[in-house]
Coordinates of C-alpha atoms and ligand atoms in Angstrom, one line a residue:
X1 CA 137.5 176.0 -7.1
X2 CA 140.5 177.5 -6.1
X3 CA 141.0 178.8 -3.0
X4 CA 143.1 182.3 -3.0
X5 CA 143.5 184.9 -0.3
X6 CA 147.1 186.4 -1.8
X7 CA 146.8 189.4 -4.0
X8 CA 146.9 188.7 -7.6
X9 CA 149.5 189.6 -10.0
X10 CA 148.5 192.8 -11.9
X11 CA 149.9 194.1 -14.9
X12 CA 151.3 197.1 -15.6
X13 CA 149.2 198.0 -18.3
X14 CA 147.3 201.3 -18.5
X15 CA 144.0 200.8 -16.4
X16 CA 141.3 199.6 -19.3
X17 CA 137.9 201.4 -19.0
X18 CA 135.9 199.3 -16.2
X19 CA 132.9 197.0 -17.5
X20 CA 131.1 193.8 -17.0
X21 CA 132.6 190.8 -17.7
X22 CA 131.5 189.6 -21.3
X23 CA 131.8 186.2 -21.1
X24 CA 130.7 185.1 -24.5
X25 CA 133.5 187.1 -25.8
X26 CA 136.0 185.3 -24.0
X27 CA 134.6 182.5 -26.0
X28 CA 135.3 184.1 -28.4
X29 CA 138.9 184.4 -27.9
X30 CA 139.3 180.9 -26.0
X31 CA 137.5 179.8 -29.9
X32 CA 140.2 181.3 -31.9
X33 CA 143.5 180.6 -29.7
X34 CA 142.1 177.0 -30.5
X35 CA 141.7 177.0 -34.1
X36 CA 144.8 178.6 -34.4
X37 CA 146.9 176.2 -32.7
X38 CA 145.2 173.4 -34.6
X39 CA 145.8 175.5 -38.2
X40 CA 149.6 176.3 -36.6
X41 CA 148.9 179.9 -37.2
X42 CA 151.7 182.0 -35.1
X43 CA 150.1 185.1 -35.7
X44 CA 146.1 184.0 -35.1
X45 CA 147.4 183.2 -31.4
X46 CA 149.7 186.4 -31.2
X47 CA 146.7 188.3 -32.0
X48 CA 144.8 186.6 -28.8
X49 CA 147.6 187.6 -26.1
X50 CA 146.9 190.5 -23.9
X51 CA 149.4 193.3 -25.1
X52 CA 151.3 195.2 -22.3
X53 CA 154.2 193.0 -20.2
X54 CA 156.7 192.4 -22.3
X55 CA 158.1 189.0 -21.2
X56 CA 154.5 187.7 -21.3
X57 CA 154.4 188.6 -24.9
X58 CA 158.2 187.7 -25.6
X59 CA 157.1 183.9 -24.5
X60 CA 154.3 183.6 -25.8
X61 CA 155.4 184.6 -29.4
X62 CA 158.3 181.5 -28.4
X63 CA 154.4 179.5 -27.8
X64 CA 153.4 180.5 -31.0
X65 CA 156.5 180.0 -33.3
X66 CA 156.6 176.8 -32.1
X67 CA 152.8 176.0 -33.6
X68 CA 154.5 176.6 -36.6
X69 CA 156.7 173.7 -36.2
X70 CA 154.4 171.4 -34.5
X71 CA 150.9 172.1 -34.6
X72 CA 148.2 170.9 -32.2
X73 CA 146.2 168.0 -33.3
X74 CA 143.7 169.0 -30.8
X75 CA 143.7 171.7 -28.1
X76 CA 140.2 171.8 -25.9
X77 CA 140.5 175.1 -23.8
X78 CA 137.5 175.2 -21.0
X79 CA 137.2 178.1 -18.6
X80 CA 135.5 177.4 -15.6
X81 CA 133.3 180.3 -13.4
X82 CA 135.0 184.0 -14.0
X83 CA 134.7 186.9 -11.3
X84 CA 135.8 190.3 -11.6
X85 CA 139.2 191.4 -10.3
X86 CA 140.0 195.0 -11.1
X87 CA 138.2 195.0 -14.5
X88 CA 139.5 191.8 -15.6
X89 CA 137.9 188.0 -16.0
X90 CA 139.6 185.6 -13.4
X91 CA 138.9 181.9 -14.0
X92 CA 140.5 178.4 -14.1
X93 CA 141.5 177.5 -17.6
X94 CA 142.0 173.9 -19.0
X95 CA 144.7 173.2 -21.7
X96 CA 143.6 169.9 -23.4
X97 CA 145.4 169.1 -26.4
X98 CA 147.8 166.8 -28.4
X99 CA 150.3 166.8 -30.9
X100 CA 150.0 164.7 -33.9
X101 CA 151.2 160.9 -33.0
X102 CA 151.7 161.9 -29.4
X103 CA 149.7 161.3 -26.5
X104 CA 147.2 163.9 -25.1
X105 CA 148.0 166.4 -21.9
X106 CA 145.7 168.4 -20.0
X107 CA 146.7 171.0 -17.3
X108 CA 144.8 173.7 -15.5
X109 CA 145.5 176.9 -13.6
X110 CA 144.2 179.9 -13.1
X111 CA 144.0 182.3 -15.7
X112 CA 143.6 186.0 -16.9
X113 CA 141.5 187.9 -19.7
X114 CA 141.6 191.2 -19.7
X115 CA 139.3 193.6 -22.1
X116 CA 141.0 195.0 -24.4
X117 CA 139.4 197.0 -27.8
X118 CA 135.6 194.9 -28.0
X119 CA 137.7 191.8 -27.2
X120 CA 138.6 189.7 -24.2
X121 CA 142.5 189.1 -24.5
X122 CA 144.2 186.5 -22.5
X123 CA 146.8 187.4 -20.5
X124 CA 148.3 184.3 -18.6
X125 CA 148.4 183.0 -15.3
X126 CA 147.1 185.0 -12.4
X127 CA 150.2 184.8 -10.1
X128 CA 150.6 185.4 -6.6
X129 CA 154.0 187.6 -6.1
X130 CA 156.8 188.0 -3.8
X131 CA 159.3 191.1 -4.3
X132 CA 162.7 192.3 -3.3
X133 CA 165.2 194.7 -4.3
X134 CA 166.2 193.5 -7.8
X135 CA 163.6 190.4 -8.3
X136 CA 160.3 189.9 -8.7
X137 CA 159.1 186.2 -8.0
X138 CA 155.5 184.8 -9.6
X139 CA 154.5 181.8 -8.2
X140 CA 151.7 179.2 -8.5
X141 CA 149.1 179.6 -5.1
X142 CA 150.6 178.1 -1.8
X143 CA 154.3 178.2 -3.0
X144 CA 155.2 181.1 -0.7
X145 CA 158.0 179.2 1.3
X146 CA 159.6 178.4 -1.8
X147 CA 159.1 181.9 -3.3
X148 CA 160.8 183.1 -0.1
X149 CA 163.7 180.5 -0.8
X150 CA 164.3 181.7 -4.6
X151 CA 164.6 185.4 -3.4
X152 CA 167.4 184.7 -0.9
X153 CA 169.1 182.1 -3.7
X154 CA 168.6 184.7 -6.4
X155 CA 170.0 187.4 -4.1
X156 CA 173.0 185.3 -2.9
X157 CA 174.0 184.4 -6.8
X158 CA 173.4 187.7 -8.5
X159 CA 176.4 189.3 -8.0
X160 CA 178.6 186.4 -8.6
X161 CA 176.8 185.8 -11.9
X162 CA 177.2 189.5 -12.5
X163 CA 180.5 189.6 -12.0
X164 CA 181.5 186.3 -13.7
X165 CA 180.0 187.8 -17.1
X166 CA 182.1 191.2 -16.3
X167 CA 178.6 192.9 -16.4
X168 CA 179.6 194.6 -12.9
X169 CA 179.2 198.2 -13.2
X170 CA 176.9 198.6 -15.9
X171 CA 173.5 198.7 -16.0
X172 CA 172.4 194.7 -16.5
X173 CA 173.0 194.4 -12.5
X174 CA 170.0 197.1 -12.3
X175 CA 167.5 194.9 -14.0
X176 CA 164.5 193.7 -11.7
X177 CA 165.0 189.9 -12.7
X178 CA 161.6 187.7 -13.2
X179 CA 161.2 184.7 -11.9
X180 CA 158.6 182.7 -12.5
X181 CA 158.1 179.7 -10.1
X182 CA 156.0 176.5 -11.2
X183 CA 154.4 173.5 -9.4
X184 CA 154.2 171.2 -11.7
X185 CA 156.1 169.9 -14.8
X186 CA 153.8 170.2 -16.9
X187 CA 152.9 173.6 -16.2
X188 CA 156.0 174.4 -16.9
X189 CA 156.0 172.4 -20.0
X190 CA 152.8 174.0 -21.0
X191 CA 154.0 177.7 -20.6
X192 CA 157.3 177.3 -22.8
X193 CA 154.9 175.8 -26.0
X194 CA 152.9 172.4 -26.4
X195 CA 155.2 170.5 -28.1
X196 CA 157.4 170.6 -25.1
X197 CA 157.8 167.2 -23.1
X198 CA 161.5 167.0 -22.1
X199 CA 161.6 166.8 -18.7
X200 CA 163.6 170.3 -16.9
X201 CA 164.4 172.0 -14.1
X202 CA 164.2 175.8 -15.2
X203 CA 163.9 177.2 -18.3
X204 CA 165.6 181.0 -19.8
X205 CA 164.9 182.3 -23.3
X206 CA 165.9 186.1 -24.5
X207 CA 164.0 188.9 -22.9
X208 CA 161.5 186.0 -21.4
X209 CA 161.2 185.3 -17.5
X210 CA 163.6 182.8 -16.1
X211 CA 161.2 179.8 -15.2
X212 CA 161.4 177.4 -12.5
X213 CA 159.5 174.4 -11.2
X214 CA 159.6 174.3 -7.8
X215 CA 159.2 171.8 -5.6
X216 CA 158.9 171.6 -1.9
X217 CA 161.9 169.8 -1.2
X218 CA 163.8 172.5 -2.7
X219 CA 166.7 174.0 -0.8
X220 CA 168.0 177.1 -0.7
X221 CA 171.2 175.8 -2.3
X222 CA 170.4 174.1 -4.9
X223 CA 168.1 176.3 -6.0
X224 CA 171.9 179.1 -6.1
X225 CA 172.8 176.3 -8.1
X226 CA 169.9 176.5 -10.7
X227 CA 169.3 179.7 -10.6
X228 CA 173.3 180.2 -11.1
X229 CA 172.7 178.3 -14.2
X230 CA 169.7 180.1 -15.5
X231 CA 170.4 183.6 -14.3
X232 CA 173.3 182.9 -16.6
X233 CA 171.9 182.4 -19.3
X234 CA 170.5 185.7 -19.2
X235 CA 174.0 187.1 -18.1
X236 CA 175.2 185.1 -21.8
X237 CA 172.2 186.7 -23.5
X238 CA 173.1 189.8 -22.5
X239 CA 177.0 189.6 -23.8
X240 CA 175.9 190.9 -27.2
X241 CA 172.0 190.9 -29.3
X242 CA 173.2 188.1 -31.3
X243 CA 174.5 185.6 -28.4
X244 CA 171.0 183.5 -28.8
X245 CA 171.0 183.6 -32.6
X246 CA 175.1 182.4 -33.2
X247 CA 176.1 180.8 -29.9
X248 CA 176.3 177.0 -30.9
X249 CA 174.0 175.5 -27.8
X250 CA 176.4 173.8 -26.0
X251 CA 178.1 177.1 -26.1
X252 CA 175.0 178.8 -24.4
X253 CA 174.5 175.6 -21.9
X254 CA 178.2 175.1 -21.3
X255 CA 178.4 178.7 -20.3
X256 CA 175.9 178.4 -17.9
X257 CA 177.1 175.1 -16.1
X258 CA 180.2 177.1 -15.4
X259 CA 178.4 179.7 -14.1
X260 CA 176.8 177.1 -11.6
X261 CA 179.7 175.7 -11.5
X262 CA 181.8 178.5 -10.4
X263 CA 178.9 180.5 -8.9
X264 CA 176.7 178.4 -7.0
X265 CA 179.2 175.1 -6.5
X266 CA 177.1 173.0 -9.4
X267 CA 179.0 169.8 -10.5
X268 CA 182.3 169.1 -12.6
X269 CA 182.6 168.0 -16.0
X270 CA 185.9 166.2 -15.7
X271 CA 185.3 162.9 -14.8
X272 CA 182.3 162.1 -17.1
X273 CA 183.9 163.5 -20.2
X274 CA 187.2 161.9 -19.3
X275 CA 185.1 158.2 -19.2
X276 CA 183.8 159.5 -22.4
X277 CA 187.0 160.3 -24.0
X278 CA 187.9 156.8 -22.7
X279 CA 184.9 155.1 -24.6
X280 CA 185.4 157.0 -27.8
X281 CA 182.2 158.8 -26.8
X282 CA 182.5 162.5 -27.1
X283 CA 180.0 163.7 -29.2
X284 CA 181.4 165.9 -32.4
X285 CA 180.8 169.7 -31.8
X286 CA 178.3 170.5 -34.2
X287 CA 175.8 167.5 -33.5
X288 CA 175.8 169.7 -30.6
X289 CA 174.7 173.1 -32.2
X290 CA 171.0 173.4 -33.0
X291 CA 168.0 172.8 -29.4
X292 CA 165.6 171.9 -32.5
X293 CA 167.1 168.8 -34.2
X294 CA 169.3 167.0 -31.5
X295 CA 169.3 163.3 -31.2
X296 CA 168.4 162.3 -28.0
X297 CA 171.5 160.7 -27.2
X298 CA 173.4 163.9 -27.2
X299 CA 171.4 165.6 -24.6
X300 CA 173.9 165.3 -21.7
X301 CA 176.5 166.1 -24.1
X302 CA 175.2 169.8 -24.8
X303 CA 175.7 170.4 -21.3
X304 CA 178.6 168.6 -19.9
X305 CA 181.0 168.7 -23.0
X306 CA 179.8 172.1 -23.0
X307 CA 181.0 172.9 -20.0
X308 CA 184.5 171.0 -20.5
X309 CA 185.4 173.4 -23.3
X310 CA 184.0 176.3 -21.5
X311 CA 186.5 175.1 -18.6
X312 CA 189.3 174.5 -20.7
X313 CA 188.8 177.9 -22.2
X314 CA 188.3 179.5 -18.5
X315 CA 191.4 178.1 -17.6
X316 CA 193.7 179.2 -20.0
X317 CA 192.4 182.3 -21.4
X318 CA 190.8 183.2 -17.9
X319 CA 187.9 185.1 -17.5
X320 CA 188.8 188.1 -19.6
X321 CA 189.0 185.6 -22.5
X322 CA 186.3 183.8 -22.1
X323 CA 184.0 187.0 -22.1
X324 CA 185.7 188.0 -25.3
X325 CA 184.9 184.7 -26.8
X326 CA 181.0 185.2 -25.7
X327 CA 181.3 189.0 -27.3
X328 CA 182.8 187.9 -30.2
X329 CA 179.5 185.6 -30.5
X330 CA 177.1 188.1 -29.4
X331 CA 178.3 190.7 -31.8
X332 CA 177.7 188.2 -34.3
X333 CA 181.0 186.6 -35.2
X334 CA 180.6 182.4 -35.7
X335 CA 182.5 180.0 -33.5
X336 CA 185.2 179.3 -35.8
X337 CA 185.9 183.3 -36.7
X338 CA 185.5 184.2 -32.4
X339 CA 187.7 181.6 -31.6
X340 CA 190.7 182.8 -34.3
X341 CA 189.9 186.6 -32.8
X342 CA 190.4 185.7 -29.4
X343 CA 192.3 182.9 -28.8
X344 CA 194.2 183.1 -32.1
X345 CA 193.5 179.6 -33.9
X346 CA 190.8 178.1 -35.7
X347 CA 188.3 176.5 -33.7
X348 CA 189.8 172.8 -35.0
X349 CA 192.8 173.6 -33.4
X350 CA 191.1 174.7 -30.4
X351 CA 189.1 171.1 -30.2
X352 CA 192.5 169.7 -30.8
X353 CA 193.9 171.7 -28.2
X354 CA 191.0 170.7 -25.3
X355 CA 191.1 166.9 -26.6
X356 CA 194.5 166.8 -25.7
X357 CA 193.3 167.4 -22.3
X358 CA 191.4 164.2 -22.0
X359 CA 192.2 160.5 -21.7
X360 CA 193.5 158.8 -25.4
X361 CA 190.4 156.8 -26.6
X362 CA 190.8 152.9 -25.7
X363 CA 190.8 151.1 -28.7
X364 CA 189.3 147.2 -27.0
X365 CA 186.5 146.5 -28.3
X366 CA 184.4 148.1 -25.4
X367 CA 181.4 148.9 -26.7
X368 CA 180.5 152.2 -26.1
X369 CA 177.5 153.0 -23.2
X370 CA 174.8 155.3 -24.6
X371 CA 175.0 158.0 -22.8
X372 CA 172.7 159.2 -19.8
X373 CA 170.0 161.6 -20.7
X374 CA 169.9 164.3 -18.3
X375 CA 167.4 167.1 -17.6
X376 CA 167.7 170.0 -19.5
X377 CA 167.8 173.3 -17.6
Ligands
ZN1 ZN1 170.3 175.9 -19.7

């Protein structure tokens, strides 16, 4: 049983009629969120979430898309003892499942179901919450240090980010930013879908939270450097309501590593893509395009060749062109018709252009090193 004496996370929904906990329909519901992970039915587990914050709905209709694609073999939800909080059920909830072929995860945390037309809806994690001007952090229990530390990173990096992007001035930098801090992987893992088993360091979809697993050994700065990353994500979202759906993803991860980069102090491209460029190594753009069918060899790629053409491009068509080049994306236009817009060629040429930057490949027979895979953030 958990121990917890911080004030619960409640959400902004209208106050629901007050009523004893019906814990048979929670059953009910914990029944049904089950079969329709195991049938891969997106909308069967929609219509289980608890309506009424809309990030929490926002990722969890990422949770059930995904079912679509990869359907639980198994999931085994268990709810331990509930108690009352303001109207709504409060209890520990198991996740037990596994996806066809793959091995089977469990995780547990404290969880949510709030009452909602004759049913018992479930409504996530009960968080504990930190808040200051701007951001709200949600955190598992006894992460308050850390919480504490991702308010003064968040703080420090917001207006550089905001800046960067050229969204100073308008109303983006009057959002209140959520931030949602985990203590374990595979909580984290859990709450982006259960296919999920990459390992990561944060986590930022459209109009979702930005996600974070903490760790106690995280500093201040590199969680600037992180956040700087993430933060920009939703800076790069926020250049135009297509960005997520035409950006190439090396576009939306390269664009973020120079946001850490130039932000927060995050690392360099250049010498790794330069020893690739060496090795005959760089990977070609579009096997760098699509988070859904990547090889695994090409994960590093997305983000560090990413980030050398954002570079290139931030050095020669500055800042103002860069931005333009995101727009361009946003508003819909494709890489190669962006890229003749704004910088006035096709994107081959551009390619050509950044290649030229790099070391000539060396033709000995030095067989090539497969790349590192890195952490996705
Ligand atoms: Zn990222």
């Amino acid at each position: 049983m958990l121990m917890r004496t911080l004030a619960a996370y409640v959400l902004s929904a209208p106050m629901a009629l007050a009523g004893p906990i019906d814990r048979a329909a929670i059953e009910k519901t914990l029944e049904k969120m089950e079969a329709a992970a195991m049938a891969g039915d997106r909308d069967a587990w929609l219509a289980t979430i608890a309506a009424g914050d809309p990030e929490w709905t926002k990722e969890q209709t990422y949770f059930a898309n995904d079912l679509k694609k990869k359907k639980a073999e198994k999931l085994d939800l268990t709810l331990g003892e509930v108690r009352d909080v303001n109207g709504d059920a409060v209890g520990e909830l198991t996740f037990a499942w596994n996806i066809e072929g793959e091995p089977s995860r469990r995780v547990s945390f404290e969880a949510r179901f709030v009452p909602a037309d004759g049913q018992w809806l479930y409504a996530g994690e009960t968080w504990a919450k930190r808040e200051a001007p701007g951001v709200i952090v949600l955190h598992d229990p006894g992460l308050d240090d850390m919480a504490a530390k991702v308010v003064e990173a968040f703080s420090n990096i917001r207006p550089n980010v905001d800046a960067f992007f050229e969204h100073d001035g308008t109303p983006f930098t009057q959002r209140v930013q959520k931030i949602k801090v985990y203590g374990s992987m595979k909580h984290l893992q859990q709450s982006i879908c259960l296919s999920y088993k990459d390992g990561l360091s944060g986590w930022n979809e459209p109009d979702e939270s930005i996600k974070l697993l903490a760790s106690q050994r995280s500093t201040v700065r590199g969680l600037e450097t992180l956040l700087a990353h993430e933060y920009g994500h939703v800076a790069t979202f926020a250049s135009g309501p297509l960005a997520n759906d035409t950006m190439p993803w090396w576009v939306l991860e390269g664009a973020a590593e120079l946001s850490a980069a130039a932000c927060a102090g995050g690392s360099q491209p250049d010498r790794r893509v330069a020893r690739w460029a060496k090795e005959g190594n760089l990977a070609p753009w579009p096997a760098l395009a699509d988070f859904d069918t990547i090889e695994q060899k090409w994960y590093g790629h997305v983000y560090t060749q990413g980030h050398s053409m954002l570079k290139y491009i931030e050095g020669r068509w500055e800042k103002p062109g860069r931005n333009a080049w995101l727009r361009a994306m946003g508003a819909g236009k494709p890489l190669d018709r962006a890229t003749r817009e704004v910088m006035g060629m096709s994107f081959d040429d551009l390619h050509a252009a950044w290649r030229a930057t790099l070391p000539a490949e060396e033709k000995e027979d030095k067989k090539a090193e497969e790349p590192k895979v890195e952490s996705p953030t």
